[in-house]
PDB file of C-alpha atoms in Angstrom:
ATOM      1  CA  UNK A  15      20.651   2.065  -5.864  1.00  0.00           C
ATOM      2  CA  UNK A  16      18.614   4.486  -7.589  1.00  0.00           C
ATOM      3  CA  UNK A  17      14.774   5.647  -7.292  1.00  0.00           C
ATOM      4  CA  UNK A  18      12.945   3.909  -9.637  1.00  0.00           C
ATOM      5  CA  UNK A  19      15.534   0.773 -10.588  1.00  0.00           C
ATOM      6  CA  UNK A  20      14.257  -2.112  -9.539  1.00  0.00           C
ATOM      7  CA  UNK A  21      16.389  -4.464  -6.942  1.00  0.00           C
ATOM      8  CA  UNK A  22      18.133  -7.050  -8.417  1.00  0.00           C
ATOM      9  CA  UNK A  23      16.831 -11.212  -7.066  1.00  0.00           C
ATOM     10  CA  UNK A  24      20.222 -12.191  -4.678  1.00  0.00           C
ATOM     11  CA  UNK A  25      19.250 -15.714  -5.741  1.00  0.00           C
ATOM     12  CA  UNK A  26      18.087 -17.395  -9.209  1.00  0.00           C
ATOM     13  CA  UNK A  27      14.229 -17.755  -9.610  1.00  0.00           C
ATOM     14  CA  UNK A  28      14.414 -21.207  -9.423  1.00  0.00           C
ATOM     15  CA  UNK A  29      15.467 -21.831  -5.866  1.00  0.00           C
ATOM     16  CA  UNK A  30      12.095 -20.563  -5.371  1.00  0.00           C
ATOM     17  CA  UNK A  31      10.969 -24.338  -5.586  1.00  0.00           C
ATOM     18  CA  UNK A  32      13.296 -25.813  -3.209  1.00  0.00           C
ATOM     19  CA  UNK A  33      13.967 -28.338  -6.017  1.00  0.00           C
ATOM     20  CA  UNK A  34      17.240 -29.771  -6.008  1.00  0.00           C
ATOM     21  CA  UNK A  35      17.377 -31.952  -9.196  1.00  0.00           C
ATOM     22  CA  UNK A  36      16.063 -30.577 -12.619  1.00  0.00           C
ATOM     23  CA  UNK A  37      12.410 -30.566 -13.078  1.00  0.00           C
ATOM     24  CA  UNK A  38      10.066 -33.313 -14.654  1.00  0.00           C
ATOM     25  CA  UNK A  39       8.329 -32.116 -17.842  1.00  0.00           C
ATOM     26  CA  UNK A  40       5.392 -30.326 -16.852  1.00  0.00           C
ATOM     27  CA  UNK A  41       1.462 -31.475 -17.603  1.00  0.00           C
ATOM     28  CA  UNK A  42       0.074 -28.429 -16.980  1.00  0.00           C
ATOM     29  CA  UNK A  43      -0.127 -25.616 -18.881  1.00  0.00           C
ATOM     30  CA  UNK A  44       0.310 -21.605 -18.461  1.00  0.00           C
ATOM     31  CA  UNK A  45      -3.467 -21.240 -18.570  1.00  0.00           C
ATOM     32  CA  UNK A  46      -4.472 -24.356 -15.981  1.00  0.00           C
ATOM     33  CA  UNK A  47      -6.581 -23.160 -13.541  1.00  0.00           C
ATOM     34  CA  UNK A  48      -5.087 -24.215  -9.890  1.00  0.00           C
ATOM     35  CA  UNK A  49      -7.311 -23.779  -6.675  1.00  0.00           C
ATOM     36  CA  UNK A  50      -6.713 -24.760  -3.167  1.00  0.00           C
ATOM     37  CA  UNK A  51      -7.460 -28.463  -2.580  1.00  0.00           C
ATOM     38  CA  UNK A  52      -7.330 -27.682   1.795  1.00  0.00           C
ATOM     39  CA  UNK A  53      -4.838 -30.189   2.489  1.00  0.00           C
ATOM     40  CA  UNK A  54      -2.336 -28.656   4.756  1.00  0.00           C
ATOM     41  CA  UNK A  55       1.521 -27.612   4.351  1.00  0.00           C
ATOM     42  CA  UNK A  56       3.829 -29.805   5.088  1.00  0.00           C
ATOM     43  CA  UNK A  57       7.915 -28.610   6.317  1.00  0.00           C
ATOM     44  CA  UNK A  58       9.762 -29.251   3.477  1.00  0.00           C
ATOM     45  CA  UNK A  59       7.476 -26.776   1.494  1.00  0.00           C
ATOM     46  CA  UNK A  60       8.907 -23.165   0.993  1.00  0.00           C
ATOM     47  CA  UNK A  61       7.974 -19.810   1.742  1.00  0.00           C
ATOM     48  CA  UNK A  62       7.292 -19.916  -2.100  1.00  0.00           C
ATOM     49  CA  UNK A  63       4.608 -22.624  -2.152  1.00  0.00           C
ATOM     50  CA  UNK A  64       2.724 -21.334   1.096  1.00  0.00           C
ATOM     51  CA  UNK A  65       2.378 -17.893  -1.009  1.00  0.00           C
ATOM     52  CA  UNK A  66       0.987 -19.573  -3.682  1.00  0.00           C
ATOM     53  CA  UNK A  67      -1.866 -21.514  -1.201  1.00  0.00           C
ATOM     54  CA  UNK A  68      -2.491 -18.398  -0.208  1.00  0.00           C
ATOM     55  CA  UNK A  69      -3.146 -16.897  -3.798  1.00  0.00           C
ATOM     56  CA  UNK A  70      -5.160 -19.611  -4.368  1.00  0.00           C
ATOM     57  CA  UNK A  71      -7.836 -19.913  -1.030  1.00  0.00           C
ATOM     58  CA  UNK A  72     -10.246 -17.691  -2.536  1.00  0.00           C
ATOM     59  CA  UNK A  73     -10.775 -18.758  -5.355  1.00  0.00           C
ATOM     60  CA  UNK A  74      -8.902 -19.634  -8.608  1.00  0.00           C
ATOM     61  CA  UNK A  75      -5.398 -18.218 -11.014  1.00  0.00           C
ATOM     62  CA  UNK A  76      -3.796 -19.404 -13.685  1.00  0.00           C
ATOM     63  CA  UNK A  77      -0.117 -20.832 -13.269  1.00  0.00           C
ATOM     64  CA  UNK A  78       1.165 -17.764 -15.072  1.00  0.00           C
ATOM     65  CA  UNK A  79      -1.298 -15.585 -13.185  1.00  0.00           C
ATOM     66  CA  UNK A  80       0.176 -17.006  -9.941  1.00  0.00           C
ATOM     67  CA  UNK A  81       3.820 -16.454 -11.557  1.00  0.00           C
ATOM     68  CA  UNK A  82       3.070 -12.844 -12.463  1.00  0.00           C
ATOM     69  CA  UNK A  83       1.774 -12.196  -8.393  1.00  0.00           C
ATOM     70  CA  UNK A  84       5.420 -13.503  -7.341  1.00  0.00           C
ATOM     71  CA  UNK A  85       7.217 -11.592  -9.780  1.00  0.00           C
ATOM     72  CA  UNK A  86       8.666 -15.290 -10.964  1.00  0.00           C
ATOM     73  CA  UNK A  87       9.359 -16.768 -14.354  1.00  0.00           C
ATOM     74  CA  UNK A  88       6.145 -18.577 -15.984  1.00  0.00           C
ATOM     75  CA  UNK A  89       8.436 -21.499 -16.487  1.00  0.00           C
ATOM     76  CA  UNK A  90       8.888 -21.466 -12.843  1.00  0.00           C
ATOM     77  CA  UNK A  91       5.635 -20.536 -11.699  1.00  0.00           C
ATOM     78  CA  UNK A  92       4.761 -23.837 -13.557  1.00  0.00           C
ATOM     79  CA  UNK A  93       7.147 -25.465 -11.537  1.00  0.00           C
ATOM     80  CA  UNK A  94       5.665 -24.585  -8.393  1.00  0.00           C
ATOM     81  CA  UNK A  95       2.395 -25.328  -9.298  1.00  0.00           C
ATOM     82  CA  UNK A  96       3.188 -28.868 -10.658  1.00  0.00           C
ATOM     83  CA  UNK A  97       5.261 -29.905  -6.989  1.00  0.00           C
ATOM     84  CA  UNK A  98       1.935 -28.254  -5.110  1.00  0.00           C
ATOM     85  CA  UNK A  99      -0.745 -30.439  -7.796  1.00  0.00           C
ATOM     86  CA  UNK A 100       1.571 -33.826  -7.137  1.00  0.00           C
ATOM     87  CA  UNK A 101       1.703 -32.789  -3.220  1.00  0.00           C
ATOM     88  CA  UNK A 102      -2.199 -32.772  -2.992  1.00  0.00           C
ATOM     89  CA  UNK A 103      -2.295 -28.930  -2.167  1.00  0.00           C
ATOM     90  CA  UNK A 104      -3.532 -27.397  -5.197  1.00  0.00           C
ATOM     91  CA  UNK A 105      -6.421 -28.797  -8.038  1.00  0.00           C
ATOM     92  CA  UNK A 106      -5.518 -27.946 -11.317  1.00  0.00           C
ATOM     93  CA  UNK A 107      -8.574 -28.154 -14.078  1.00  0.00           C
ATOM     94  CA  UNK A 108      -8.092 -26.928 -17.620  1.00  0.00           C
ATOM     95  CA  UNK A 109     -10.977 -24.892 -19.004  1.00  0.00           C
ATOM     96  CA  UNK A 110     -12.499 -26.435 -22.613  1.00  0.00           C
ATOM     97  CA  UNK A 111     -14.092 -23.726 -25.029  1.00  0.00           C
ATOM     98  CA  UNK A 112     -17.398 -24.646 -25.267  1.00  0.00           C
ATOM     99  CA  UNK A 113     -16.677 -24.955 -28.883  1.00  0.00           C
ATOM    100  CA  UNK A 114     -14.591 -27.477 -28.522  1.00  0.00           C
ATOM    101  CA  UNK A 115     -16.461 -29.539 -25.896  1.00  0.00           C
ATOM    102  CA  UNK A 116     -17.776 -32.551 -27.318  1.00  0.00           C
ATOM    103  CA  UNK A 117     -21.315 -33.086 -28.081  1.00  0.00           C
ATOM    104  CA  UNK A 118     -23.918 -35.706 -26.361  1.00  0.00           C
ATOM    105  CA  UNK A 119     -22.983 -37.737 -28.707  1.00  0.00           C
ATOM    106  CA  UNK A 120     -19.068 -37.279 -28.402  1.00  0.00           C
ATOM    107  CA  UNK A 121     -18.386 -35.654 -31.202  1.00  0.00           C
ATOM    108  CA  UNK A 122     -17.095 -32.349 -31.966  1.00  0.00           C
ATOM    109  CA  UNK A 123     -19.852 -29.143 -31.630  1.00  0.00           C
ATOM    110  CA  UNK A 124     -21.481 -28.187 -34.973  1.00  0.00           C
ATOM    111  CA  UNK A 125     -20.122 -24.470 -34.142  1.00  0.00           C
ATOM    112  CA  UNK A 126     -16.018 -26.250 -33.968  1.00  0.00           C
ATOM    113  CA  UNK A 127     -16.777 -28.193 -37.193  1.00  0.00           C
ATOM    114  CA  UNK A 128     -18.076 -24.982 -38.938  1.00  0.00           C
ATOM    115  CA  UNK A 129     -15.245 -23.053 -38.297  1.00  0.00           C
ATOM    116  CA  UNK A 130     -12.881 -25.621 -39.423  1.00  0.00           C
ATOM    117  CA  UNK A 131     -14.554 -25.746 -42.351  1.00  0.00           C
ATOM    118  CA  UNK A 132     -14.207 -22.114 -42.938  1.00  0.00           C
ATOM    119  CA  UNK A 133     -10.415 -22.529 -42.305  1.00  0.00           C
ATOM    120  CA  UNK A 134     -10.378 -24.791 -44.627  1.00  0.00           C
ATOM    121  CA  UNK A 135     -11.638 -23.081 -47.096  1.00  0.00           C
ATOM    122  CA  UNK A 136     -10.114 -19.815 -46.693  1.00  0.00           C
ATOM    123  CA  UNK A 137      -7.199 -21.459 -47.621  1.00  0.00           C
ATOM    124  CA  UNK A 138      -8.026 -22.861 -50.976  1.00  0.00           C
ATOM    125  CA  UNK A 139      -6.172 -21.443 -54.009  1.00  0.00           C
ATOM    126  CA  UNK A 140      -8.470 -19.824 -56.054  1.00  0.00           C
TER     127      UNK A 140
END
């Protein structure tokens, strides 16, 4: 092999989950913020999911963040993080706008409704 060509995976990206059956549709989303929840390891997890802990015990990524570090599909990055959430070993949290947050009174902000408006209207036929 060449300088500067990268080496080629011996193995597809998905074994990286240690799944053997095909995955569940996922809940989360590419942009679902995933922190450690503490609870430890257990043996059946991979080399793969302790990496991802690991990413995680600071602070907080993304499940594509956390796919990009591992040089891993987002698809299966997803994967990973939706066996560690179900496991207990990761929190996942999705972060709201704050202009789409609901209001004290549960409805939508005056700043969402605005700009909906303004959607709206932009696409009127004059």
């Amino acid at each position: 092999m060449s300088r500067g060509q990268h080496q080629r995976r011996l193995l597809p990206a998905y074994l990286a989950t240690g799944a053997g059956s095909a995955p569940l549709p996922s809940t989360l989303d590419t942009l679902t913020a995933l922190r450690a929840s503490g609870v430890p390891l257990a043996a059946y997890h991979t080399p793969v999911h302790r990496r991802v802990v690991e990413l995680v015990s600071g602070g907080s990524l993304t499940a594509v963040e956390i796919a990009a570090y591992l040089a891993l599909p987002a698809s299966v990055g997803l994967m990973l993080a939706e066996q560690l959430v179900s496991d207990g070993l990761l929190k996942a949290s999705v972060p709201i706008p704050d202009a789409l947050a609901p209001s004290r009174a549960g409805r939508p902000s005056l700043q969402l409704m605005e700009e909906v408006l303004n959607g709206l209207q932009s696409l009127r036929v004059a």
